[in-house]
Short mmCIF file of C-alpha atoms in Angstrom, two decimals:
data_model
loop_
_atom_site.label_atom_id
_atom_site.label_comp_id
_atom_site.label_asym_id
_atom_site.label_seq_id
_atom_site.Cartn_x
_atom_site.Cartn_y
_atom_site.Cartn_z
CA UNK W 187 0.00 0.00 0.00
CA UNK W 188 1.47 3.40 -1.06
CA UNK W 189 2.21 6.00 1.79
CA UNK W 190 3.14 8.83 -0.84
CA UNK W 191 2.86 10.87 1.27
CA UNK W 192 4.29 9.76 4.56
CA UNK W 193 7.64 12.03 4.77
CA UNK W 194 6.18 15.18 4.40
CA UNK W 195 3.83 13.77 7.41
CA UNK W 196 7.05 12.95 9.51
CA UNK W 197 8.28 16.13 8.51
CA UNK W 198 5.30 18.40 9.86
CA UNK W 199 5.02 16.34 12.89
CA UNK W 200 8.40 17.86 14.10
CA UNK W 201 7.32 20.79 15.50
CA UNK W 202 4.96 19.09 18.31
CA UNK W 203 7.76 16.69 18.79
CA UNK W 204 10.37 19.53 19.78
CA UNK W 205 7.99 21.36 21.22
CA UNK W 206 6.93 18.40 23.92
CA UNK W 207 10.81 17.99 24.59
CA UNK W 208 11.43 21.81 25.42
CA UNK W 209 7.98 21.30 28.08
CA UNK W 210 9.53 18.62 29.52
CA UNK W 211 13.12 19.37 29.27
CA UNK W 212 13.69 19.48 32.88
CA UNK W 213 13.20 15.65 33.37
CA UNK W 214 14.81 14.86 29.95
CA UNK W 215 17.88 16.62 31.22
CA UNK W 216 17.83 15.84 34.95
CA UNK W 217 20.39 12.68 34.66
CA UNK W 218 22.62 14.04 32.56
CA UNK W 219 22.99 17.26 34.65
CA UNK W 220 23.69 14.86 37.88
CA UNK W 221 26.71 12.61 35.64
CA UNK W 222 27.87 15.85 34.06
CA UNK W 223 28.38 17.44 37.95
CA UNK W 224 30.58 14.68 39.43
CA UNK W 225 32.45 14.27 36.32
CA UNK W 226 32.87 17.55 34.10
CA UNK W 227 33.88 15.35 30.47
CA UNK W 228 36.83 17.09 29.10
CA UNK W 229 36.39 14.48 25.58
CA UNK W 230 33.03 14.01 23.95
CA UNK W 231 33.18 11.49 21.11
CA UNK W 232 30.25 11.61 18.60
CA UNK W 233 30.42 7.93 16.61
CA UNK W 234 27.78 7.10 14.13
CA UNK W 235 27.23 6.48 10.63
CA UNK W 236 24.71 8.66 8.12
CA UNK W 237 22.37 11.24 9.98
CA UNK W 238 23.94 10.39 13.30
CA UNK W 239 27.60 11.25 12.41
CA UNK W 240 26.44 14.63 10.90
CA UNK W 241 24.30 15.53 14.18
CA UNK W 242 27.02 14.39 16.00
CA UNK W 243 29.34 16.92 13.82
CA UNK W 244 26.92 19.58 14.53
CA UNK W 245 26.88 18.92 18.00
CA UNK W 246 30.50 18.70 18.27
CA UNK W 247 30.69 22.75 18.29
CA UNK W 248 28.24 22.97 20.47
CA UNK W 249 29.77 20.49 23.04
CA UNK W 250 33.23 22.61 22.40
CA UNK W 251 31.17 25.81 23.16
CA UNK W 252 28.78 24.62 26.32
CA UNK W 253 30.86 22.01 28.06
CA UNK W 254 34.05 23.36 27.03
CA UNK W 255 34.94 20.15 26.24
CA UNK W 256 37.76 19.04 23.36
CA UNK W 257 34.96 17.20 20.98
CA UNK W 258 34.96 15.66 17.86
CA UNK W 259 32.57 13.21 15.53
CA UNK W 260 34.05 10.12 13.83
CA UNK W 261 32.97 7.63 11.66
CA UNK W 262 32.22 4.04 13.14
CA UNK W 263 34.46 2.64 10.79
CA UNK W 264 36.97 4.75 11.43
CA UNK W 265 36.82 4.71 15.23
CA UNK W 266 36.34 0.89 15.25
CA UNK W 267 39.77 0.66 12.75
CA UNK W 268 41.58 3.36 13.18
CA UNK W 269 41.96 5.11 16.21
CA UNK W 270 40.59 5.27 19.95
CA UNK W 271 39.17 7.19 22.49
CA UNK W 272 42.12 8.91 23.74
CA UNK W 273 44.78 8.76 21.53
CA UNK W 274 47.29 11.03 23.05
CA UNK W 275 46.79 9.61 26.78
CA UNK W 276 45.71 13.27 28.44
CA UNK W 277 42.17 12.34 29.78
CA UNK W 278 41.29 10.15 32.10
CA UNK W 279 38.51 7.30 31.00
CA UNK W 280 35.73 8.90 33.60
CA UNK W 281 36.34 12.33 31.90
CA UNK W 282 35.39 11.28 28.35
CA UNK W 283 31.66 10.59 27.11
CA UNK W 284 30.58 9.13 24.10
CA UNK W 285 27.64 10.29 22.62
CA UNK W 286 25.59 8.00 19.81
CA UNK W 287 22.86 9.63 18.31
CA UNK W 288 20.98 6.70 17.38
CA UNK W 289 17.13 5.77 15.63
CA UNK W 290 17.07 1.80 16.48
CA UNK W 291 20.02 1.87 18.34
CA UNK W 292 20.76 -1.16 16.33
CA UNK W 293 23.65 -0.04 14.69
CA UNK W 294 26.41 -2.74 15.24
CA UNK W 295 29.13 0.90 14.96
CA UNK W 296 27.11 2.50 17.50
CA UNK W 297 26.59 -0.40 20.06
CA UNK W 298 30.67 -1.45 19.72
CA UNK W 299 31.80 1.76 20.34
CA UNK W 300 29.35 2.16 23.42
CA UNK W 301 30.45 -1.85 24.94
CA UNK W 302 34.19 -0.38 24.27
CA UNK W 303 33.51 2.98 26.28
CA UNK W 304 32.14 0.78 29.01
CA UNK W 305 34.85 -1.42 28.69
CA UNK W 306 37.19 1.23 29.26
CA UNK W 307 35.18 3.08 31.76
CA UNK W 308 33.98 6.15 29.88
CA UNK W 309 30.42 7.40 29.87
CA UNK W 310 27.66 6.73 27.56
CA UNK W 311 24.85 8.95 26.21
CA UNK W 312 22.05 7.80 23.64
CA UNK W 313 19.32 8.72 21.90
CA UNK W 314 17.11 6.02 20.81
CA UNK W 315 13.47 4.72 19.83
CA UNK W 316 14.44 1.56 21.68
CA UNK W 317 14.87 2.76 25.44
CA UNK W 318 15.46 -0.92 26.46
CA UNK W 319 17.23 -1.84 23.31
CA UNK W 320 20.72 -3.03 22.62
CA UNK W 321 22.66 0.32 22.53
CA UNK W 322 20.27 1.72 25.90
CA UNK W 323 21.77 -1.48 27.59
CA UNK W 324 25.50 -0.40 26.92
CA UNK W 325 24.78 3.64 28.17
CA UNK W 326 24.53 5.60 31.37
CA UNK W 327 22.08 8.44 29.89
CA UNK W 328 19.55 7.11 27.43
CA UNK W 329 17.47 9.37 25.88
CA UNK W 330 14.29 8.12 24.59
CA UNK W 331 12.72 9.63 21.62
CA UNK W 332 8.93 10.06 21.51
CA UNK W 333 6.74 8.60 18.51
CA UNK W 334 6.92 5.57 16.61
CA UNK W 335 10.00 4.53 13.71
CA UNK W 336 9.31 6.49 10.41
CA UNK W 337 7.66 5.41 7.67
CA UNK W 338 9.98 7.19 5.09
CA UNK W 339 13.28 5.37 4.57
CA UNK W 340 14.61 8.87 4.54
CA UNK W 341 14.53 9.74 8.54
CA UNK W 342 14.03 13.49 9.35
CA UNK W 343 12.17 13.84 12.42
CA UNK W 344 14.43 11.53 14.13
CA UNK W 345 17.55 13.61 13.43
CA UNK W 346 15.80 17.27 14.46
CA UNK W 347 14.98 14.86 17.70
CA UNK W 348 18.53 13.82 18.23
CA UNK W 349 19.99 17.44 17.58
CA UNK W 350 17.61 19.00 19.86
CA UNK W 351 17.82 16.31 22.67
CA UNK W 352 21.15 16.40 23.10
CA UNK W 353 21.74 19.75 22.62
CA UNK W 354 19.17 20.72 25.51
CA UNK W 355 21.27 18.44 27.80
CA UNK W 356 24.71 19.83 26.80
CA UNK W 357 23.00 23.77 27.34
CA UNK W 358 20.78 22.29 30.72
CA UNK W 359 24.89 20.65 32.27
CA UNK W 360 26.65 23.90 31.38
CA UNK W 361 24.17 26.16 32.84
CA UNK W 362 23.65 24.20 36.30
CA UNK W 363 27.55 23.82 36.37
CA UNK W 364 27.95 27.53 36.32
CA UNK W 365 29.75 27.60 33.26
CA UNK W 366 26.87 29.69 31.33
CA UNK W 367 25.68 33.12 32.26
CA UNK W 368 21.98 33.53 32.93
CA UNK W 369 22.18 35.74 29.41
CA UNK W 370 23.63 33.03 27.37
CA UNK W 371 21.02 30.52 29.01
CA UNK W 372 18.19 32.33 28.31
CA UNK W 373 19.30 33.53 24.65
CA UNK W 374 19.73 29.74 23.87
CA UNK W 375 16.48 28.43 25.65
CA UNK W 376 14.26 31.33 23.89
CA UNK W 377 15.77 30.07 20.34
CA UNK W 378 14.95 26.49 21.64
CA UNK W 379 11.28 27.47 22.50
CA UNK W 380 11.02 29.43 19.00
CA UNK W 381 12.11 26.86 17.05
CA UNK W 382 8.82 24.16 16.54
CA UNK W 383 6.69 27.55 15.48
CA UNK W 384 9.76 28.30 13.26
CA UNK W 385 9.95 25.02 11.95
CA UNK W 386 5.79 25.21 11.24
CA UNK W 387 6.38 28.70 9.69
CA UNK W 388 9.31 27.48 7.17
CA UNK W 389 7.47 24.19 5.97
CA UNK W 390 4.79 26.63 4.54
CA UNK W 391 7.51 28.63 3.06
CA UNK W 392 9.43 26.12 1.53
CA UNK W 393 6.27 25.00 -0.14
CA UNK W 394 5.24 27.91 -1.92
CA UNK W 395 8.51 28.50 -2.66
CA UNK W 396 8.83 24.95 -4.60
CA UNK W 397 5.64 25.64 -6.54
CA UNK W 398 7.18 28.62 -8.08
CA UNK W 399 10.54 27.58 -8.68
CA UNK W 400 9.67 24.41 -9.58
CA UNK W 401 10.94 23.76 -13.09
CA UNK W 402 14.45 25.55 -12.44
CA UNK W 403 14.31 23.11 -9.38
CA UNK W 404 13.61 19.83 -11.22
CA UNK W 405 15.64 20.75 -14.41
CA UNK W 406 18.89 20.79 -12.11
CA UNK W 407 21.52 19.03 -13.46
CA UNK W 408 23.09 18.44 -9.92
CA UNK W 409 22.64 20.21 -5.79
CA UNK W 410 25.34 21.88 -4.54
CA UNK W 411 24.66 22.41 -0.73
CA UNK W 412 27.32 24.56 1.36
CA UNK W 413 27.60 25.19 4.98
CA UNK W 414 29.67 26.60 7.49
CA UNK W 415 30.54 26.01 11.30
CA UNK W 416 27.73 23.89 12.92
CA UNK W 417 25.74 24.07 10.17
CA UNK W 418 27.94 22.44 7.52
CA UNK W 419 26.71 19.28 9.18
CA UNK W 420 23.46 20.74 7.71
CA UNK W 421 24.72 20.84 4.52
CA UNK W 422 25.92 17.11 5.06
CA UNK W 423 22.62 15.80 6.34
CA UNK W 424 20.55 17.25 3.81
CA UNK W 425 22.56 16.28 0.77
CA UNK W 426 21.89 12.61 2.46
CA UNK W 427 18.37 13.27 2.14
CA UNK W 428 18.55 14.68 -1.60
CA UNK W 429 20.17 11.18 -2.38
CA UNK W 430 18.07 8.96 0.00
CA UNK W 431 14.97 10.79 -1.92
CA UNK W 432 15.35 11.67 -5.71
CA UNK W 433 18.68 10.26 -6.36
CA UNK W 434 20.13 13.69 -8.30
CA UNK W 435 23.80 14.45 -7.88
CA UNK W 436 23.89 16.20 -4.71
CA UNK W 437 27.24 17.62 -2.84
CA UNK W 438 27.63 19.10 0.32
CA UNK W 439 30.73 21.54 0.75
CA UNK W 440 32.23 23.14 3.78
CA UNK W 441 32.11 27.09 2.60
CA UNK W 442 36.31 27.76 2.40
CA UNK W 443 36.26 24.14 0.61
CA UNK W 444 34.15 25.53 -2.13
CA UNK W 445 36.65 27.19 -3.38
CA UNK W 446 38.96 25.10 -3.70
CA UNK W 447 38.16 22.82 -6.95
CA UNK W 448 34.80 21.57 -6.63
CA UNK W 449 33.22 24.89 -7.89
CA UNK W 450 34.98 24.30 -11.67
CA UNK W 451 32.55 20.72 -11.98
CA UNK W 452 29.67 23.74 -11.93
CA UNK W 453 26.92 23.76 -14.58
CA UNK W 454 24.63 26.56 -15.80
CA UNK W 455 21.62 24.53 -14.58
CA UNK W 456 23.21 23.93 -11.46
CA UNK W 457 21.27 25.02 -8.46
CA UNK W 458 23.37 26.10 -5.58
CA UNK W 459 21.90 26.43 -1.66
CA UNK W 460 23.61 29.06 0.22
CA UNK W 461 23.46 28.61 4.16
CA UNK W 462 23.90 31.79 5.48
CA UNK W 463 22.88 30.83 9.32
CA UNK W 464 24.68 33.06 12.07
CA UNK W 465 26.28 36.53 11.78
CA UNK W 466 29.88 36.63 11.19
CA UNK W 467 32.77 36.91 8.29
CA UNK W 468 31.80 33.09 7.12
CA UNK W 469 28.32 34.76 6.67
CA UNK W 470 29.06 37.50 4.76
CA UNK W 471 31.62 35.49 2.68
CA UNK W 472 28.87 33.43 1.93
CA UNK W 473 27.23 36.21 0.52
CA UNK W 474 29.84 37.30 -1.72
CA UNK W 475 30.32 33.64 -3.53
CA UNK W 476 26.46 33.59 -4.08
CA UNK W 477 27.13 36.46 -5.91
CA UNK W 478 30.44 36.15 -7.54
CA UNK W 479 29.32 32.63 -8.86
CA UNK W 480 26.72 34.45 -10.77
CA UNK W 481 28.79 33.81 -14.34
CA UNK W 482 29.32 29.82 -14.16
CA UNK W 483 25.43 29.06 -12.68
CA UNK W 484 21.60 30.42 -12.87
CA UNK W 485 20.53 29.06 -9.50
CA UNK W 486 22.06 30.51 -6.89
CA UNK W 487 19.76 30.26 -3.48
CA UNK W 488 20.58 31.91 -0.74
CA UNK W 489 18.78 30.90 2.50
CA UNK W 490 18.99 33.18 5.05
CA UNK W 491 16.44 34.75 8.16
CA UNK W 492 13.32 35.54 6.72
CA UNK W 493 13.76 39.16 8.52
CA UNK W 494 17.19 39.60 6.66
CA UNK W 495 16.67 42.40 3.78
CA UNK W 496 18.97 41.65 1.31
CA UNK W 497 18.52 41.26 -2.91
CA UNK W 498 18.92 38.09 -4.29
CA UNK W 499 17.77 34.85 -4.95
CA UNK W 500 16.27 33.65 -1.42
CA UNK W 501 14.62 31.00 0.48
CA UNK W 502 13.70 32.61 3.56
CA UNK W 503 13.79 30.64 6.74
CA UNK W 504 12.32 30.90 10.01
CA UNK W 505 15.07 31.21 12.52
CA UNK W 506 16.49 32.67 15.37
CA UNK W 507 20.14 32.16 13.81
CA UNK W 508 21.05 31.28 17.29
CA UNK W 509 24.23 28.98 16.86
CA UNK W 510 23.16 24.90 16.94
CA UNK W 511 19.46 25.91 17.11
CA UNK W 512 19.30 27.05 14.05
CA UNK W 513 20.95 23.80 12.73
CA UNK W 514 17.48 22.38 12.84
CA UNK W 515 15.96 25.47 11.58
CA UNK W 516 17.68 25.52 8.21
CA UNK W 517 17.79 21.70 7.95
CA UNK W 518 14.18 21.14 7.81
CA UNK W 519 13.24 23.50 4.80
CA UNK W 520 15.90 20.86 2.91
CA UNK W 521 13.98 17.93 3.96
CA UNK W 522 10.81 19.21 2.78
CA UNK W 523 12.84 19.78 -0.75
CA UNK W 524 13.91 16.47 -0.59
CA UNK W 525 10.61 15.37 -0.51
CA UNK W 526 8.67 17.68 -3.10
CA UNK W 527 11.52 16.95 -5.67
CA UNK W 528 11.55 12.98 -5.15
CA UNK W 529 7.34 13.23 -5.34
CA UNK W 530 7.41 15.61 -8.34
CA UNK W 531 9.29 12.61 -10.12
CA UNK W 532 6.98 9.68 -8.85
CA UNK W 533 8.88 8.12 -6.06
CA UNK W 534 7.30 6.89 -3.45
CA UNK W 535 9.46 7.14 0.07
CA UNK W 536 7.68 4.63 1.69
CA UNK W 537 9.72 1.91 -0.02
CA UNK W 538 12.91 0.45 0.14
CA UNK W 539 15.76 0.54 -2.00
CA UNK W 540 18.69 -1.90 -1.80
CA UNK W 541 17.58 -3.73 1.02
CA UNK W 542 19.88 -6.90 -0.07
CA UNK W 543 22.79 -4.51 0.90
CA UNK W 544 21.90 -5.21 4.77
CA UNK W 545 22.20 -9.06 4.12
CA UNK W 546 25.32 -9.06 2.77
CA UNK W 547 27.31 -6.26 4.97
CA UNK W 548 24.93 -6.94 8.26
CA UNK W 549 25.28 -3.70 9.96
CA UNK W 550 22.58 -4.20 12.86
CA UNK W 551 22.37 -6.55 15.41
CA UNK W 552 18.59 -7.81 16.78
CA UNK W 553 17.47 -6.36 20.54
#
């Protein structure tokens, strides 16, 4: 039975999701807060595959920024193979967490690297669907998402879920361990509580801006998607969801690594998605390429605050361009692209491509 429509559902049920978290963000933080107090992490490890490696590299700066932590985000594969927790021997294995941003929390990556942090004695935090599943049995701080496993086999809702889960207990451990003014708390928590009626605001948006771009949009030879800071895991994320949808050449670029080669494989019919998320010289930089590429490519879209007055090409965006808030904020008017481009050429999301792959390389393991 076709469920054509099921992503675009998933992706307008986000707002109400985030905005239950944020009312109940005081018991969905309380644990970590506690852990976080006796133990102040000085290494957070993001390890994941897909959508959870690229929240975990947005949440990396905001780890860095809240916890003052040294942070990074690596690639199961990579951790598993090639390197550890604590490479250079500085940390002890009580002040490093590992944080797996998980769906099933089936993910063979995610659950090794969670039975090796316990192994060592590190910390584990999780978000899953599965709060008694396989990966919630190898962590200290499991953090259960509301709502039931998506019907797309492109996840969105799960990933804005993730972001904003984690990031609420990262802002909720800084601020209780006195490492965040009352300003910077309450700047952050307003954006927080902004963002679902943000979120409702851009879906609309994105919409009507689809329906009158739509033929430059689907006569795209290939997606360009660039990003900066926190938000070039946005750029990551929703180039996985152009693929996971319609399939089109899609590439996500840091903003400096734009410009160095990838820029000369541009087309004329190119279109080109401009993230220009939180004040600063990467912003107005952005601004300038978006521009200066106007020679070598027709479609240059600049998405920026919907309050921002500037000429251009734009796809406004509802946002508070507060820094890892506004992650979500510009990621969701890309999902809802990803969907409207895959259903303007007949694909329906609901079904599964190239399941045999999971037989063959066996990623998951059963609860």
């Amino acid at each position: 039975m076709s469920q054509r429509y099921a992503m675009l559902e998933e992706i307008k049920e986000q707002s109400a999701l985030l905005r239950s978290l944020y009312n109940n963000r005081k018991a969905l933080c309380a644990d970590f807060v506690s852990l976080y107090q006796k133990h102040l992490f000085k290494k957070v490890l993001f390890v994941g595959n897909g959508s959870p490696y690229y929240a975990g590299y947005t949440l990396k700066f905001a780890a860095e920024t809240l916890l003052r932590a040294e942070a990074e985000a690596v690639y199961a594969g990579v951790f598993h193979h090639h390197t550890d927790f604590d490479v250079s021997g500085q940390f002890r294995p009580e002040e490093i967490l590992l944080v797996c941003p998980a769906e099933s929390g089936h993910s063979k990556g995610q659950v090794d690297a969670a039975r090796r942090a316990k192994k060592k004695g590190c910390y584990v935090m999780s978000t899953t669907l599965n709060p008694q599943g396989i990966l919630a049995q190898s962590s200290d701080i499991v953090l259960a998402k509301p709502g039931k496993h998506e019907v797309a086999m492109a996840s969105t809702k799960g990933q804005t879920m993730a972001i904003f889960m984690i990031f609420l207990n990262f802002l909720e451990a800084a601020y209780h361990a006195g490492s965040l003014s009352q300003t910077e708390y309450d700047r952050y928590l307003h954006a927080c509580e902004q963002a679902p009626e943000n979120i409702e605001r851009s879906i609309e948006d994105t919409i009507s801006w689809f329906e009158k771009n739509e033929q430059r949009v689907m006569n795209a030879s290939k997606y360009f998607l660039l990003g900066y800071g926190a938000n070039y895991g946005t750029a990551q994320e929703a180039a996985l969801k152009f693929f996971e949808c319609h399939g089109k050449p899609t590439i996500s670029l840091e903003l400096e690594e734009s410009l160095h080669g990838p820029f000369r494989a541009l087309d004329r019919r190119d279109m080109v998605f401009f993230i220009a998320a939180e004040d600063g010289p990467e912003k107005e930089r952005m601004r300038r390429l978006s521009q200066a590429v106007e020679p070598y490519c027709e479609n240059r879209i600049l998405m920026q605050n919907i309050h921002e007055k500037t000429s251009g090409d734009i796809l406004p965006v509802s946002t508070s361009d507060v820094e890892f808030v506004n992650a979500i904020e510009y990621l969701v008017p890309l999902q809802v692209l990803s969907f409207l481009i895959a259903d303007k050429k007949g694909i329906d999301l609901s079904v599964p491509l190239v399941s045999s792959l999971d037989g063959v390389m066996s990623p998951a393991y059963e609860d």
